[in-house]
Short mmCIF file of C-alpha atoms and ligand atoms in Angstrom, two decimals:
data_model
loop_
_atom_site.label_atom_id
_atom_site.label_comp_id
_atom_site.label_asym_id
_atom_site.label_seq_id
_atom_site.Cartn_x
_atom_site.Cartn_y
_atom_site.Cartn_z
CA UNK A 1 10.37 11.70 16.90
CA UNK A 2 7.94 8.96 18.82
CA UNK A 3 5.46 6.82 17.55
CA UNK A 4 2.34 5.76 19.27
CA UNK A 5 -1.28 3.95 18.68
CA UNK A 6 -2.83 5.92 21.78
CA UNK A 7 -3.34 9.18 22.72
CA UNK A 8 -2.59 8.54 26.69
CA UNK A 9 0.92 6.98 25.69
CA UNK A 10 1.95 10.80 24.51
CA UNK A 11 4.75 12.74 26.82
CA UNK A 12 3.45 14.96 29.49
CA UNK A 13 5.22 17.77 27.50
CA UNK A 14 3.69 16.83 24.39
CA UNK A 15 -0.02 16.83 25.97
CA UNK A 16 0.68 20.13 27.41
CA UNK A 17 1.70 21.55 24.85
CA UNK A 18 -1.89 20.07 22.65
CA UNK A 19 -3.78 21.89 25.81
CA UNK A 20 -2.30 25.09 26.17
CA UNK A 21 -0.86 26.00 22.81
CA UNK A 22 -2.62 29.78 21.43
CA UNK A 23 -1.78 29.75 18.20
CA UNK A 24 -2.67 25.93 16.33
CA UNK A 25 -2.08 25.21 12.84
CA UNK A 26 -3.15 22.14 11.01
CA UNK A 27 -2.70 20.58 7.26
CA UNK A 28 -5.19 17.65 6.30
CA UNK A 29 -4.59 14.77 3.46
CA UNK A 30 -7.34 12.66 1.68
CA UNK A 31 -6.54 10.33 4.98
CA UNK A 32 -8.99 12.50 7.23
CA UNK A 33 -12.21 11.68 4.20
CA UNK A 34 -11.28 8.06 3.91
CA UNK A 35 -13.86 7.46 6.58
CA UNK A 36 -16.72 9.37 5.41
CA UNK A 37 -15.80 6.59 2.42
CA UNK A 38 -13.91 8.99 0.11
CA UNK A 39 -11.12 7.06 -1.85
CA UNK A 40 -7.53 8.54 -0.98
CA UNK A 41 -5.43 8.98 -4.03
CA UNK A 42 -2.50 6.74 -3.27
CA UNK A 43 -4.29 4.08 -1.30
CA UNK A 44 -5.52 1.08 -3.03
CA UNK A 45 -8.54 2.71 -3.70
CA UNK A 46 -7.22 5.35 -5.68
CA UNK A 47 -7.31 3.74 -8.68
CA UNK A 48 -10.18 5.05 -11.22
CA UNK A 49 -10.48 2.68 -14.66
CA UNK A 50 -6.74 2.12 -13.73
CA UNK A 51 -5.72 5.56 -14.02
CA UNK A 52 -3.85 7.61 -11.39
CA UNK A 53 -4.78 10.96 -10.31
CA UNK A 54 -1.17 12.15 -11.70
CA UNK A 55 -1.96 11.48 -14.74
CA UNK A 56 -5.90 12.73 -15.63
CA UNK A 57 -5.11 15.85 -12.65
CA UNK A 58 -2.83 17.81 -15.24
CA UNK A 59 -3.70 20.46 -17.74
CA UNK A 60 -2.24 18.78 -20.72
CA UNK A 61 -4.67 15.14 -19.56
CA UNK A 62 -8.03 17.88 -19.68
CA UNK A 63 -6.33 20.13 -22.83
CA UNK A 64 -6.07 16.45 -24.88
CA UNK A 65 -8.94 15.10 -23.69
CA UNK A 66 -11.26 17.14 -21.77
CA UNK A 67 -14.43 14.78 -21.41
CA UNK A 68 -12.02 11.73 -19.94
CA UNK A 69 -11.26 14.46 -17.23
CA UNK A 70 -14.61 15.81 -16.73
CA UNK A 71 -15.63 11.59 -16.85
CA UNK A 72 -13.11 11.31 -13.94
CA UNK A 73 -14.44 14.33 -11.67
CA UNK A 74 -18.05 13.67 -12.34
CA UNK A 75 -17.43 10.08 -10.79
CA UNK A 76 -15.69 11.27 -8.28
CA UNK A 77 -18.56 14.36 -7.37
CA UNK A 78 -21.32 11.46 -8.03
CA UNK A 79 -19.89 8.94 -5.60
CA UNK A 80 -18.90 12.65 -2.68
CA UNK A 81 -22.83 13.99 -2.94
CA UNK A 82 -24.16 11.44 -0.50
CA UNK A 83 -20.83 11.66 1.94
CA UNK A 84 -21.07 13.25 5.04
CA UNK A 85 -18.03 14.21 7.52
CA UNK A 86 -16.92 11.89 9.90
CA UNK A 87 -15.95 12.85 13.48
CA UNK A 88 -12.53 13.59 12.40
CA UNK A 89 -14.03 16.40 10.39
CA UNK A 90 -15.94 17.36 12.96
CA UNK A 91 -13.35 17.62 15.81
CA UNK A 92 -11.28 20.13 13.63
CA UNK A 93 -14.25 22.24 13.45
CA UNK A 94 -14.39 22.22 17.37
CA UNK A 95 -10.71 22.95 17.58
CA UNK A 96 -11.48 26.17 16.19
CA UNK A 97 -13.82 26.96 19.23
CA UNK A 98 -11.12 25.64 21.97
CA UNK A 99 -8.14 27.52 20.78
CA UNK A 100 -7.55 31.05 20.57
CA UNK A 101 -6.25 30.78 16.70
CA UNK A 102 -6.56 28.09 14.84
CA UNK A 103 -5.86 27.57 11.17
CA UNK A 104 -7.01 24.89 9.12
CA UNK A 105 -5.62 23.85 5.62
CA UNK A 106 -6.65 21.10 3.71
CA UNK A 107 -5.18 19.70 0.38
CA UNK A 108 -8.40 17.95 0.08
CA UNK A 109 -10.99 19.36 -2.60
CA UNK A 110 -14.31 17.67 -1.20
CA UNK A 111 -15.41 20.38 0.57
CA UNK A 112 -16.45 18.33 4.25
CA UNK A 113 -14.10 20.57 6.27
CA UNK A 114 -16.62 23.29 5.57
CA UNK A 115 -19.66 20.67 5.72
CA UNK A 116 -18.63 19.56 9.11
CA UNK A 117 -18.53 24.02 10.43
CA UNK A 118 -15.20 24.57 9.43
CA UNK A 119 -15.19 28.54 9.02
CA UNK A 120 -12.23 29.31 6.65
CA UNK A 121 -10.61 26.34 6.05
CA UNK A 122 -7.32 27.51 3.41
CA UNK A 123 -8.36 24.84 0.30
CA UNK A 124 -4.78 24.77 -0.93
CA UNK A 125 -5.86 23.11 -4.36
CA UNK A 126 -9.85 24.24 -4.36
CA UNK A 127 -13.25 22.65 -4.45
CA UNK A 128 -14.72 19.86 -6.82
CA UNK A 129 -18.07 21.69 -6.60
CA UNK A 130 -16.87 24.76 -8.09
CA UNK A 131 -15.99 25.20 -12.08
CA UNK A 132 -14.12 27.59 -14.10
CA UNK A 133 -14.68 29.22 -17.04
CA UNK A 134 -11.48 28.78 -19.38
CA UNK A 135 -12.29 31.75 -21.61
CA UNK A 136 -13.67 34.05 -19.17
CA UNK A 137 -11.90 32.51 -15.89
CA UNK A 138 -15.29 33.32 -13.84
CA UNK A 139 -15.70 30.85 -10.73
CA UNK A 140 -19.18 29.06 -10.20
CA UNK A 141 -20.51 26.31 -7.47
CA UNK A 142 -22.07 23.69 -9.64
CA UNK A 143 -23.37 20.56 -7.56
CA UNK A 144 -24.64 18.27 -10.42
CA UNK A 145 -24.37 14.67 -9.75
CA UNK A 146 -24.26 13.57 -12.37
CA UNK A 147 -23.35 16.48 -14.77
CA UNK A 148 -26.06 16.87 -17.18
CA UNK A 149 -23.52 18.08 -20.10
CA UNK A 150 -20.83 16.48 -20.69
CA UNK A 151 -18.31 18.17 -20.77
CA UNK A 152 -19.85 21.55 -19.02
CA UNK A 153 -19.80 24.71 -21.03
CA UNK A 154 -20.12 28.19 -19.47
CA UNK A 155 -23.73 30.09 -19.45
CA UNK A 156 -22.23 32.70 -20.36
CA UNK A 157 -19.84 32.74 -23.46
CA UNK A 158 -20.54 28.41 -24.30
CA UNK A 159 -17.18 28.05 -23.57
CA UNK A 160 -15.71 25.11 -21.95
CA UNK A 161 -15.19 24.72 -18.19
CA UNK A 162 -12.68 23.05 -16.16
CA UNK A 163 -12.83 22.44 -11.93
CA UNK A 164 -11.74 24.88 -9.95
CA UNK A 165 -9.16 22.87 -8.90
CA UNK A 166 -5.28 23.17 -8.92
CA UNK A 167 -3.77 20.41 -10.93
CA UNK A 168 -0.26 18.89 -10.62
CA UNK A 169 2.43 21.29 -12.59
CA UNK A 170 0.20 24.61 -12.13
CA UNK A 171 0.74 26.69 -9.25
CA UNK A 172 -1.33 27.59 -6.24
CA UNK A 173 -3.07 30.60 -5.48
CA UNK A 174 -0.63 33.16 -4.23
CA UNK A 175 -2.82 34.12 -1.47
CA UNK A 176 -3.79 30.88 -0.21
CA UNK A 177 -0.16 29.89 -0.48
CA UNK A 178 0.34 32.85 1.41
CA UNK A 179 -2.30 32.27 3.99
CA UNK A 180 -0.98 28.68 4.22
CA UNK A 181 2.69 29.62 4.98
CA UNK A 182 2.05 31.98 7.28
CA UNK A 183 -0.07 29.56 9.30
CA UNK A 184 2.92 26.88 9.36
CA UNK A 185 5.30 30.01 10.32
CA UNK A 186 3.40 31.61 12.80
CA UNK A 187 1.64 28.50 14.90
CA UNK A 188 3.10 26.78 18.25
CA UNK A 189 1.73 23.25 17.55
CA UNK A 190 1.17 22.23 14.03
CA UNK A 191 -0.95 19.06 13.26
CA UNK A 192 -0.34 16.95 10.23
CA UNK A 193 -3.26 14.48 9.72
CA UNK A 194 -4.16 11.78 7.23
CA UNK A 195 -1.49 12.99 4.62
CA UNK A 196 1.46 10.78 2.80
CA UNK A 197 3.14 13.68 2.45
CA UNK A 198 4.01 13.14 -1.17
CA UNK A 199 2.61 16.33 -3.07
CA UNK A 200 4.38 19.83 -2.94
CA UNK A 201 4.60 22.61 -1.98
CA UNK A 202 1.64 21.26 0.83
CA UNK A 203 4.22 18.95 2.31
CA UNK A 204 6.66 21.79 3.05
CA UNK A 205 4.44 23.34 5.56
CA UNK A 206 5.38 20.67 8.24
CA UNK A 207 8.99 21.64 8.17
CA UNK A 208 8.22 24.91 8.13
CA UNK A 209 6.01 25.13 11.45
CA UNK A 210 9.19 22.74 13.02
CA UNK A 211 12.10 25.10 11.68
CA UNK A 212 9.73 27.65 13.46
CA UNK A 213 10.10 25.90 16.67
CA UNK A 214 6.43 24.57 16.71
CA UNK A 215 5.42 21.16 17.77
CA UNK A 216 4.35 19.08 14.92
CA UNK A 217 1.99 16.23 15.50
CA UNK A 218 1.27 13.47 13.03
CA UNK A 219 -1.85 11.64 12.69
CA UNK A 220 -2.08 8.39 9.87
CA UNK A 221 -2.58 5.45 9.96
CA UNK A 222 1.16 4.78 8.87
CA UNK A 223 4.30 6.64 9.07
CA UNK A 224 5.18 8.89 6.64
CA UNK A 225 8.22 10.96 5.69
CA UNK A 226 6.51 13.30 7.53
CA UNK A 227 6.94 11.43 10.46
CA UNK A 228 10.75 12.35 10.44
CA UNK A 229 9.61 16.09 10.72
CA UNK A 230 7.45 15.27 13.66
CA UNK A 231 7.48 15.30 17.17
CA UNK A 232 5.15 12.74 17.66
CA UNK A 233 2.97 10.31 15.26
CA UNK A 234 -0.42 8.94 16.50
CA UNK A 235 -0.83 5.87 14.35
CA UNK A 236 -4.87 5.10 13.99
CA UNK A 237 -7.42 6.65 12.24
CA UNK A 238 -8.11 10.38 12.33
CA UNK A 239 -11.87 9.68 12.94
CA UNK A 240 -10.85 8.10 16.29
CA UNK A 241 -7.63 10.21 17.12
CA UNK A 242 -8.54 13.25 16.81
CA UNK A 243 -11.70 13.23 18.77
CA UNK A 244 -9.86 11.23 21.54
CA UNK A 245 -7.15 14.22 21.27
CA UNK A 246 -9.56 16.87 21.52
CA UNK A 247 -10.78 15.25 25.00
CA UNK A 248 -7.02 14.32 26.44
CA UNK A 249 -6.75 18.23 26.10
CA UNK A 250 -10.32 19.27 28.17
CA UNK A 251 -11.81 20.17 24.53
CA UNK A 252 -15.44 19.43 23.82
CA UNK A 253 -15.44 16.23 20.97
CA UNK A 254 -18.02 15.87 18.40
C1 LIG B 1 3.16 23.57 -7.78
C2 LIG B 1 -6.11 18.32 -6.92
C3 LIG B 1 4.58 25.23 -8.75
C4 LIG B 1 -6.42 17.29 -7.92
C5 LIG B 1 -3.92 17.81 -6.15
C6 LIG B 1 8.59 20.64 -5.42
C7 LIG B 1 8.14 21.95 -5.34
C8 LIG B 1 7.05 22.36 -6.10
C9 LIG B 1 6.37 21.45 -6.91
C10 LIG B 1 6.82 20.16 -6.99
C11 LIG B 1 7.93 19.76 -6.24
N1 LIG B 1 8.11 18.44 -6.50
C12 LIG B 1 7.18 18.00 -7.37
C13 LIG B 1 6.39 19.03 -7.70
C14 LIG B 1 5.27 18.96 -8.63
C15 LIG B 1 3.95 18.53 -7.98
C16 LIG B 1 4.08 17.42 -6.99
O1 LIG B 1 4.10 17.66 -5.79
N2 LIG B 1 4.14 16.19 -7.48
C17 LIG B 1 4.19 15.05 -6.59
C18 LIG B 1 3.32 13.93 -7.14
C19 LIG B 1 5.64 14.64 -6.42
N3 LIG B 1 3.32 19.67 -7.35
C20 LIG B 1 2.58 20.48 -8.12
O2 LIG B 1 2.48 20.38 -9.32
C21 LIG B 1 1.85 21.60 -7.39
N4 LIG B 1 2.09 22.83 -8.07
O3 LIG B 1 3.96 23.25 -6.96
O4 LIG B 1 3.27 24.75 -8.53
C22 LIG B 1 5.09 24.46 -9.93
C23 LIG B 1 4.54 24.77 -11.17
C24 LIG B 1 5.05 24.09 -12.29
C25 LIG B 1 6.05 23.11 -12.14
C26 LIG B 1 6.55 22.79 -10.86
C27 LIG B 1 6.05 23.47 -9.76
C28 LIG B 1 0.34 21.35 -7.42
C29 LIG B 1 -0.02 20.14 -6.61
C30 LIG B 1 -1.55 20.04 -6.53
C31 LIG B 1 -2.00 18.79 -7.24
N5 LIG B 1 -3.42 18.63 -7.02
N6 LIG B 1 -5.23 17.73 -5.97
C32 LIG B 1 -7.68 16.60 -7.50
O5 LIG B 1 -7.87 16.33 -6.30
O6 LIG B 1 -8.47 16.31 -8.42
S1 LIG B 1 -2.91 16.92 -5.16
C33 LIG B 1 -3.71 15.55 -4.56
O7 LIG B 1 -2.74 14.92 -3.71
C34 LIG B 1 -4.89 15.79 -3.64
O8 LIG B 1 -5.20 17.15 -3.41
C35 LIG B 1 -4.42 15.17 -2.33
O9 LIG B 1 -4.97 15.74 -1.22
C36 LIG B 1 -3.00 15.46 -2.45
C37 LIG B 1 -2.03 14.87 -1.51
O10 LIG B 1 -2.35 13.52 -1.32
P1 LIG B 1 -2.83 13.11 0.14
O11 LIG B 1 -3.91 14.03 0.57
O12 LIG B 1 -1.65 13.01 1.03
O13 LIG B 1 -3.51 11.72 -0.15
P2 LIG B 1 -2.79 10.30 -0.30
O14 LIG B 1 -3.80 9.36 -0.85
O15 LIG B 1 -1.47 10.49 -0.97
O16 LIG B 1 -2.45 9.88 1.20
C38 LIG B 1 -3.49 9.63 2.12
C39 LIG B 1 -2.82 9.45 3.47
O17 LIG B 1 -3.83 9.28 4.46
C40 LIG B 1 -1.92 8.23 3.54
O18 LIG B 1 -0.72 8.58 4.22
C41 LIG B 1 -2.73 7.23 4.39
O19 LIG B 1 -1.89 6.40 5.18
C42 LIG B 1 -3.52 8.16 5.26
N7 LIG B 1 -4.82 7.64 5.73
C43 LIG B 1 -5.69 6.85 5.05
N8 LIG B 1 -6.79 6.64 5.82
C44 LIG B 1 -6.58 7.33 6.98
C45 LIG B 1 -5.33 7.96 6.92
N9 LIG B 1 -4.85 8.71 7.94
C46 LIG B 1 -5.61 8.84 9.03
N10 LIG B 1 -6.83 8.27 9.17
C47 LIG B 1 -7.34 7.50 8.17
N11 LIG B 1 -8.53 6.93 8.33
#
């Protein structure tokens, strides 16, 4: 493990590896939207009328009170609509031009991987633009901000609908898990960026790429108990890291 605040101070073995690594994996945290001015969820700004994300992101918050919840998202969808990706955002995107295979899996549910040109970007806990129906389970993209109903209710049966989004005690998608797993298991160099590395099973995958003999960068802006996992931690922001990381490497930054 080796911590550093610039991209130059990295071993020679360490840069090599960023450059010629095929096969690139990397998991993102609310860390890499902070700069396009989205509030993390364990920062100081995560705070929303005092409560915690723990406790309104949980079925039995939206099954006891389902308008506080829907109050909560359609705060947090009013104050995302005029966010834009930062160059953080943006130099993942490239990544997937400069290496052969590159995965990208987010934990994030603001959808700016995907604004920025991420393809395929695995949304390990889904998207705050799309709903669900809870009677019929059908998935739509609804970009209201604000709502106009409150709560929501389905066109199609008028029953209620929740965000497509996977709250704390329900499980993921099997096959995103499954895409997500196999891109910490199969990758050379796995970057962990702008994560605390609190929430499971998303802060597994790091161990997993480094029991699989990849090298496992970290990028935050302080270290984490991820940083124990890593081979190296690049303290600073992801905005400014990851471009400058991109270039160290002959890539083309945003
Ligand atoms: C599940 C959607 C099976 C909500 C979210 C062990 C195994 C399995 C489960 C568990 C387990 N232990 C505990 C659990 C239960 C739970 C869990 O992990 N709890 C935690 C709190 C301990 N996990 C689950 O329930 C998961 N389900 O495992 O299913 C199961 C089923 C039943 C019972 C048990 C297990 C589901 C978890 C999904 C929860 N949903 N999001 C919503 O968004 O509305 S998680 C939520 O936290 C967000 O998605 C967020 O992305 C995620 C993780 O947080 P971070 O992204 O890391 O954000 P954070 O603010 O914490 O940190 C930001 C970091 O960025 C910091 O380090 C900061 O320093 C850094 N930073 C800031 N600015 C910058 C920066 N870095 C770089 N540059 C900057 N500029």
């Amino acid at each position: 493990m080796s911590i550093h605040t610039k991209v130059s101070d990295l071993a020679d073995n360490i840069l090599e590896k960023i450059k010629n690594s095929k096969r690139v994996s990397a998991l993102t945290g609310a860390g890499v939207s902070a700069e396009s001015g989205v509030p993390t969820f364990r920062g100081s700004d995560g705070l929303w009328n005092n409560y915690r994300a723990e406790e309104l992101a949980t079925p039995q918050a939206f099954k006891r009170d389902p308008n506080l919840v829907w109050r909560w998202y359609d705060w947090r969808r009013t104050l995302l609509a005029p966010l834009r990706p930062n160059d953080g955002h943006y130099a993942l995107s490239q990544m997937e031009k400069f290496y052969d295979d590159f995965t990208l899996v987010t934990q994030n549910v603001d959808g700016l991987h995907r604004m920025a040109g991420s393809k395929t970007p695995v949304e390990l806990h889904g998207n705050i633009w799309l709903m669900r129906c809870v009677s019929e389970g059908t998935v739509t993209e609804n970009r209201n901000a604000p709502l106009v109903a409150m709560p929501p209710v389905c066109n199609d049966c008028g029953g209620l609908l929740r965000p497509h989004i996977v709250w704390f005690g329900e499980s993921l998608d099997e096959d995103i898990l499954t895409r997500a797993f196999r891109a910490a298991e199969q990758c050379d160099l796995f970057f962990v960026i702008g994560t605390s590395g609190v929430v499971q099973p998303s802060a597994s995958l790091a161990s997993i790429a480094q029991q699989n003999s990849a090298t496992v960068i970290e990028i935050n802006l302080e270290p984490t108990p991820i940083t124990d996992v890593a081979d190296a931690t690049l303290l600073g922001p992801s905005a400014k890291i990851m471009p400058e990381l991109l270039e160290a490497v002959g890539g083309n930054p945003p």
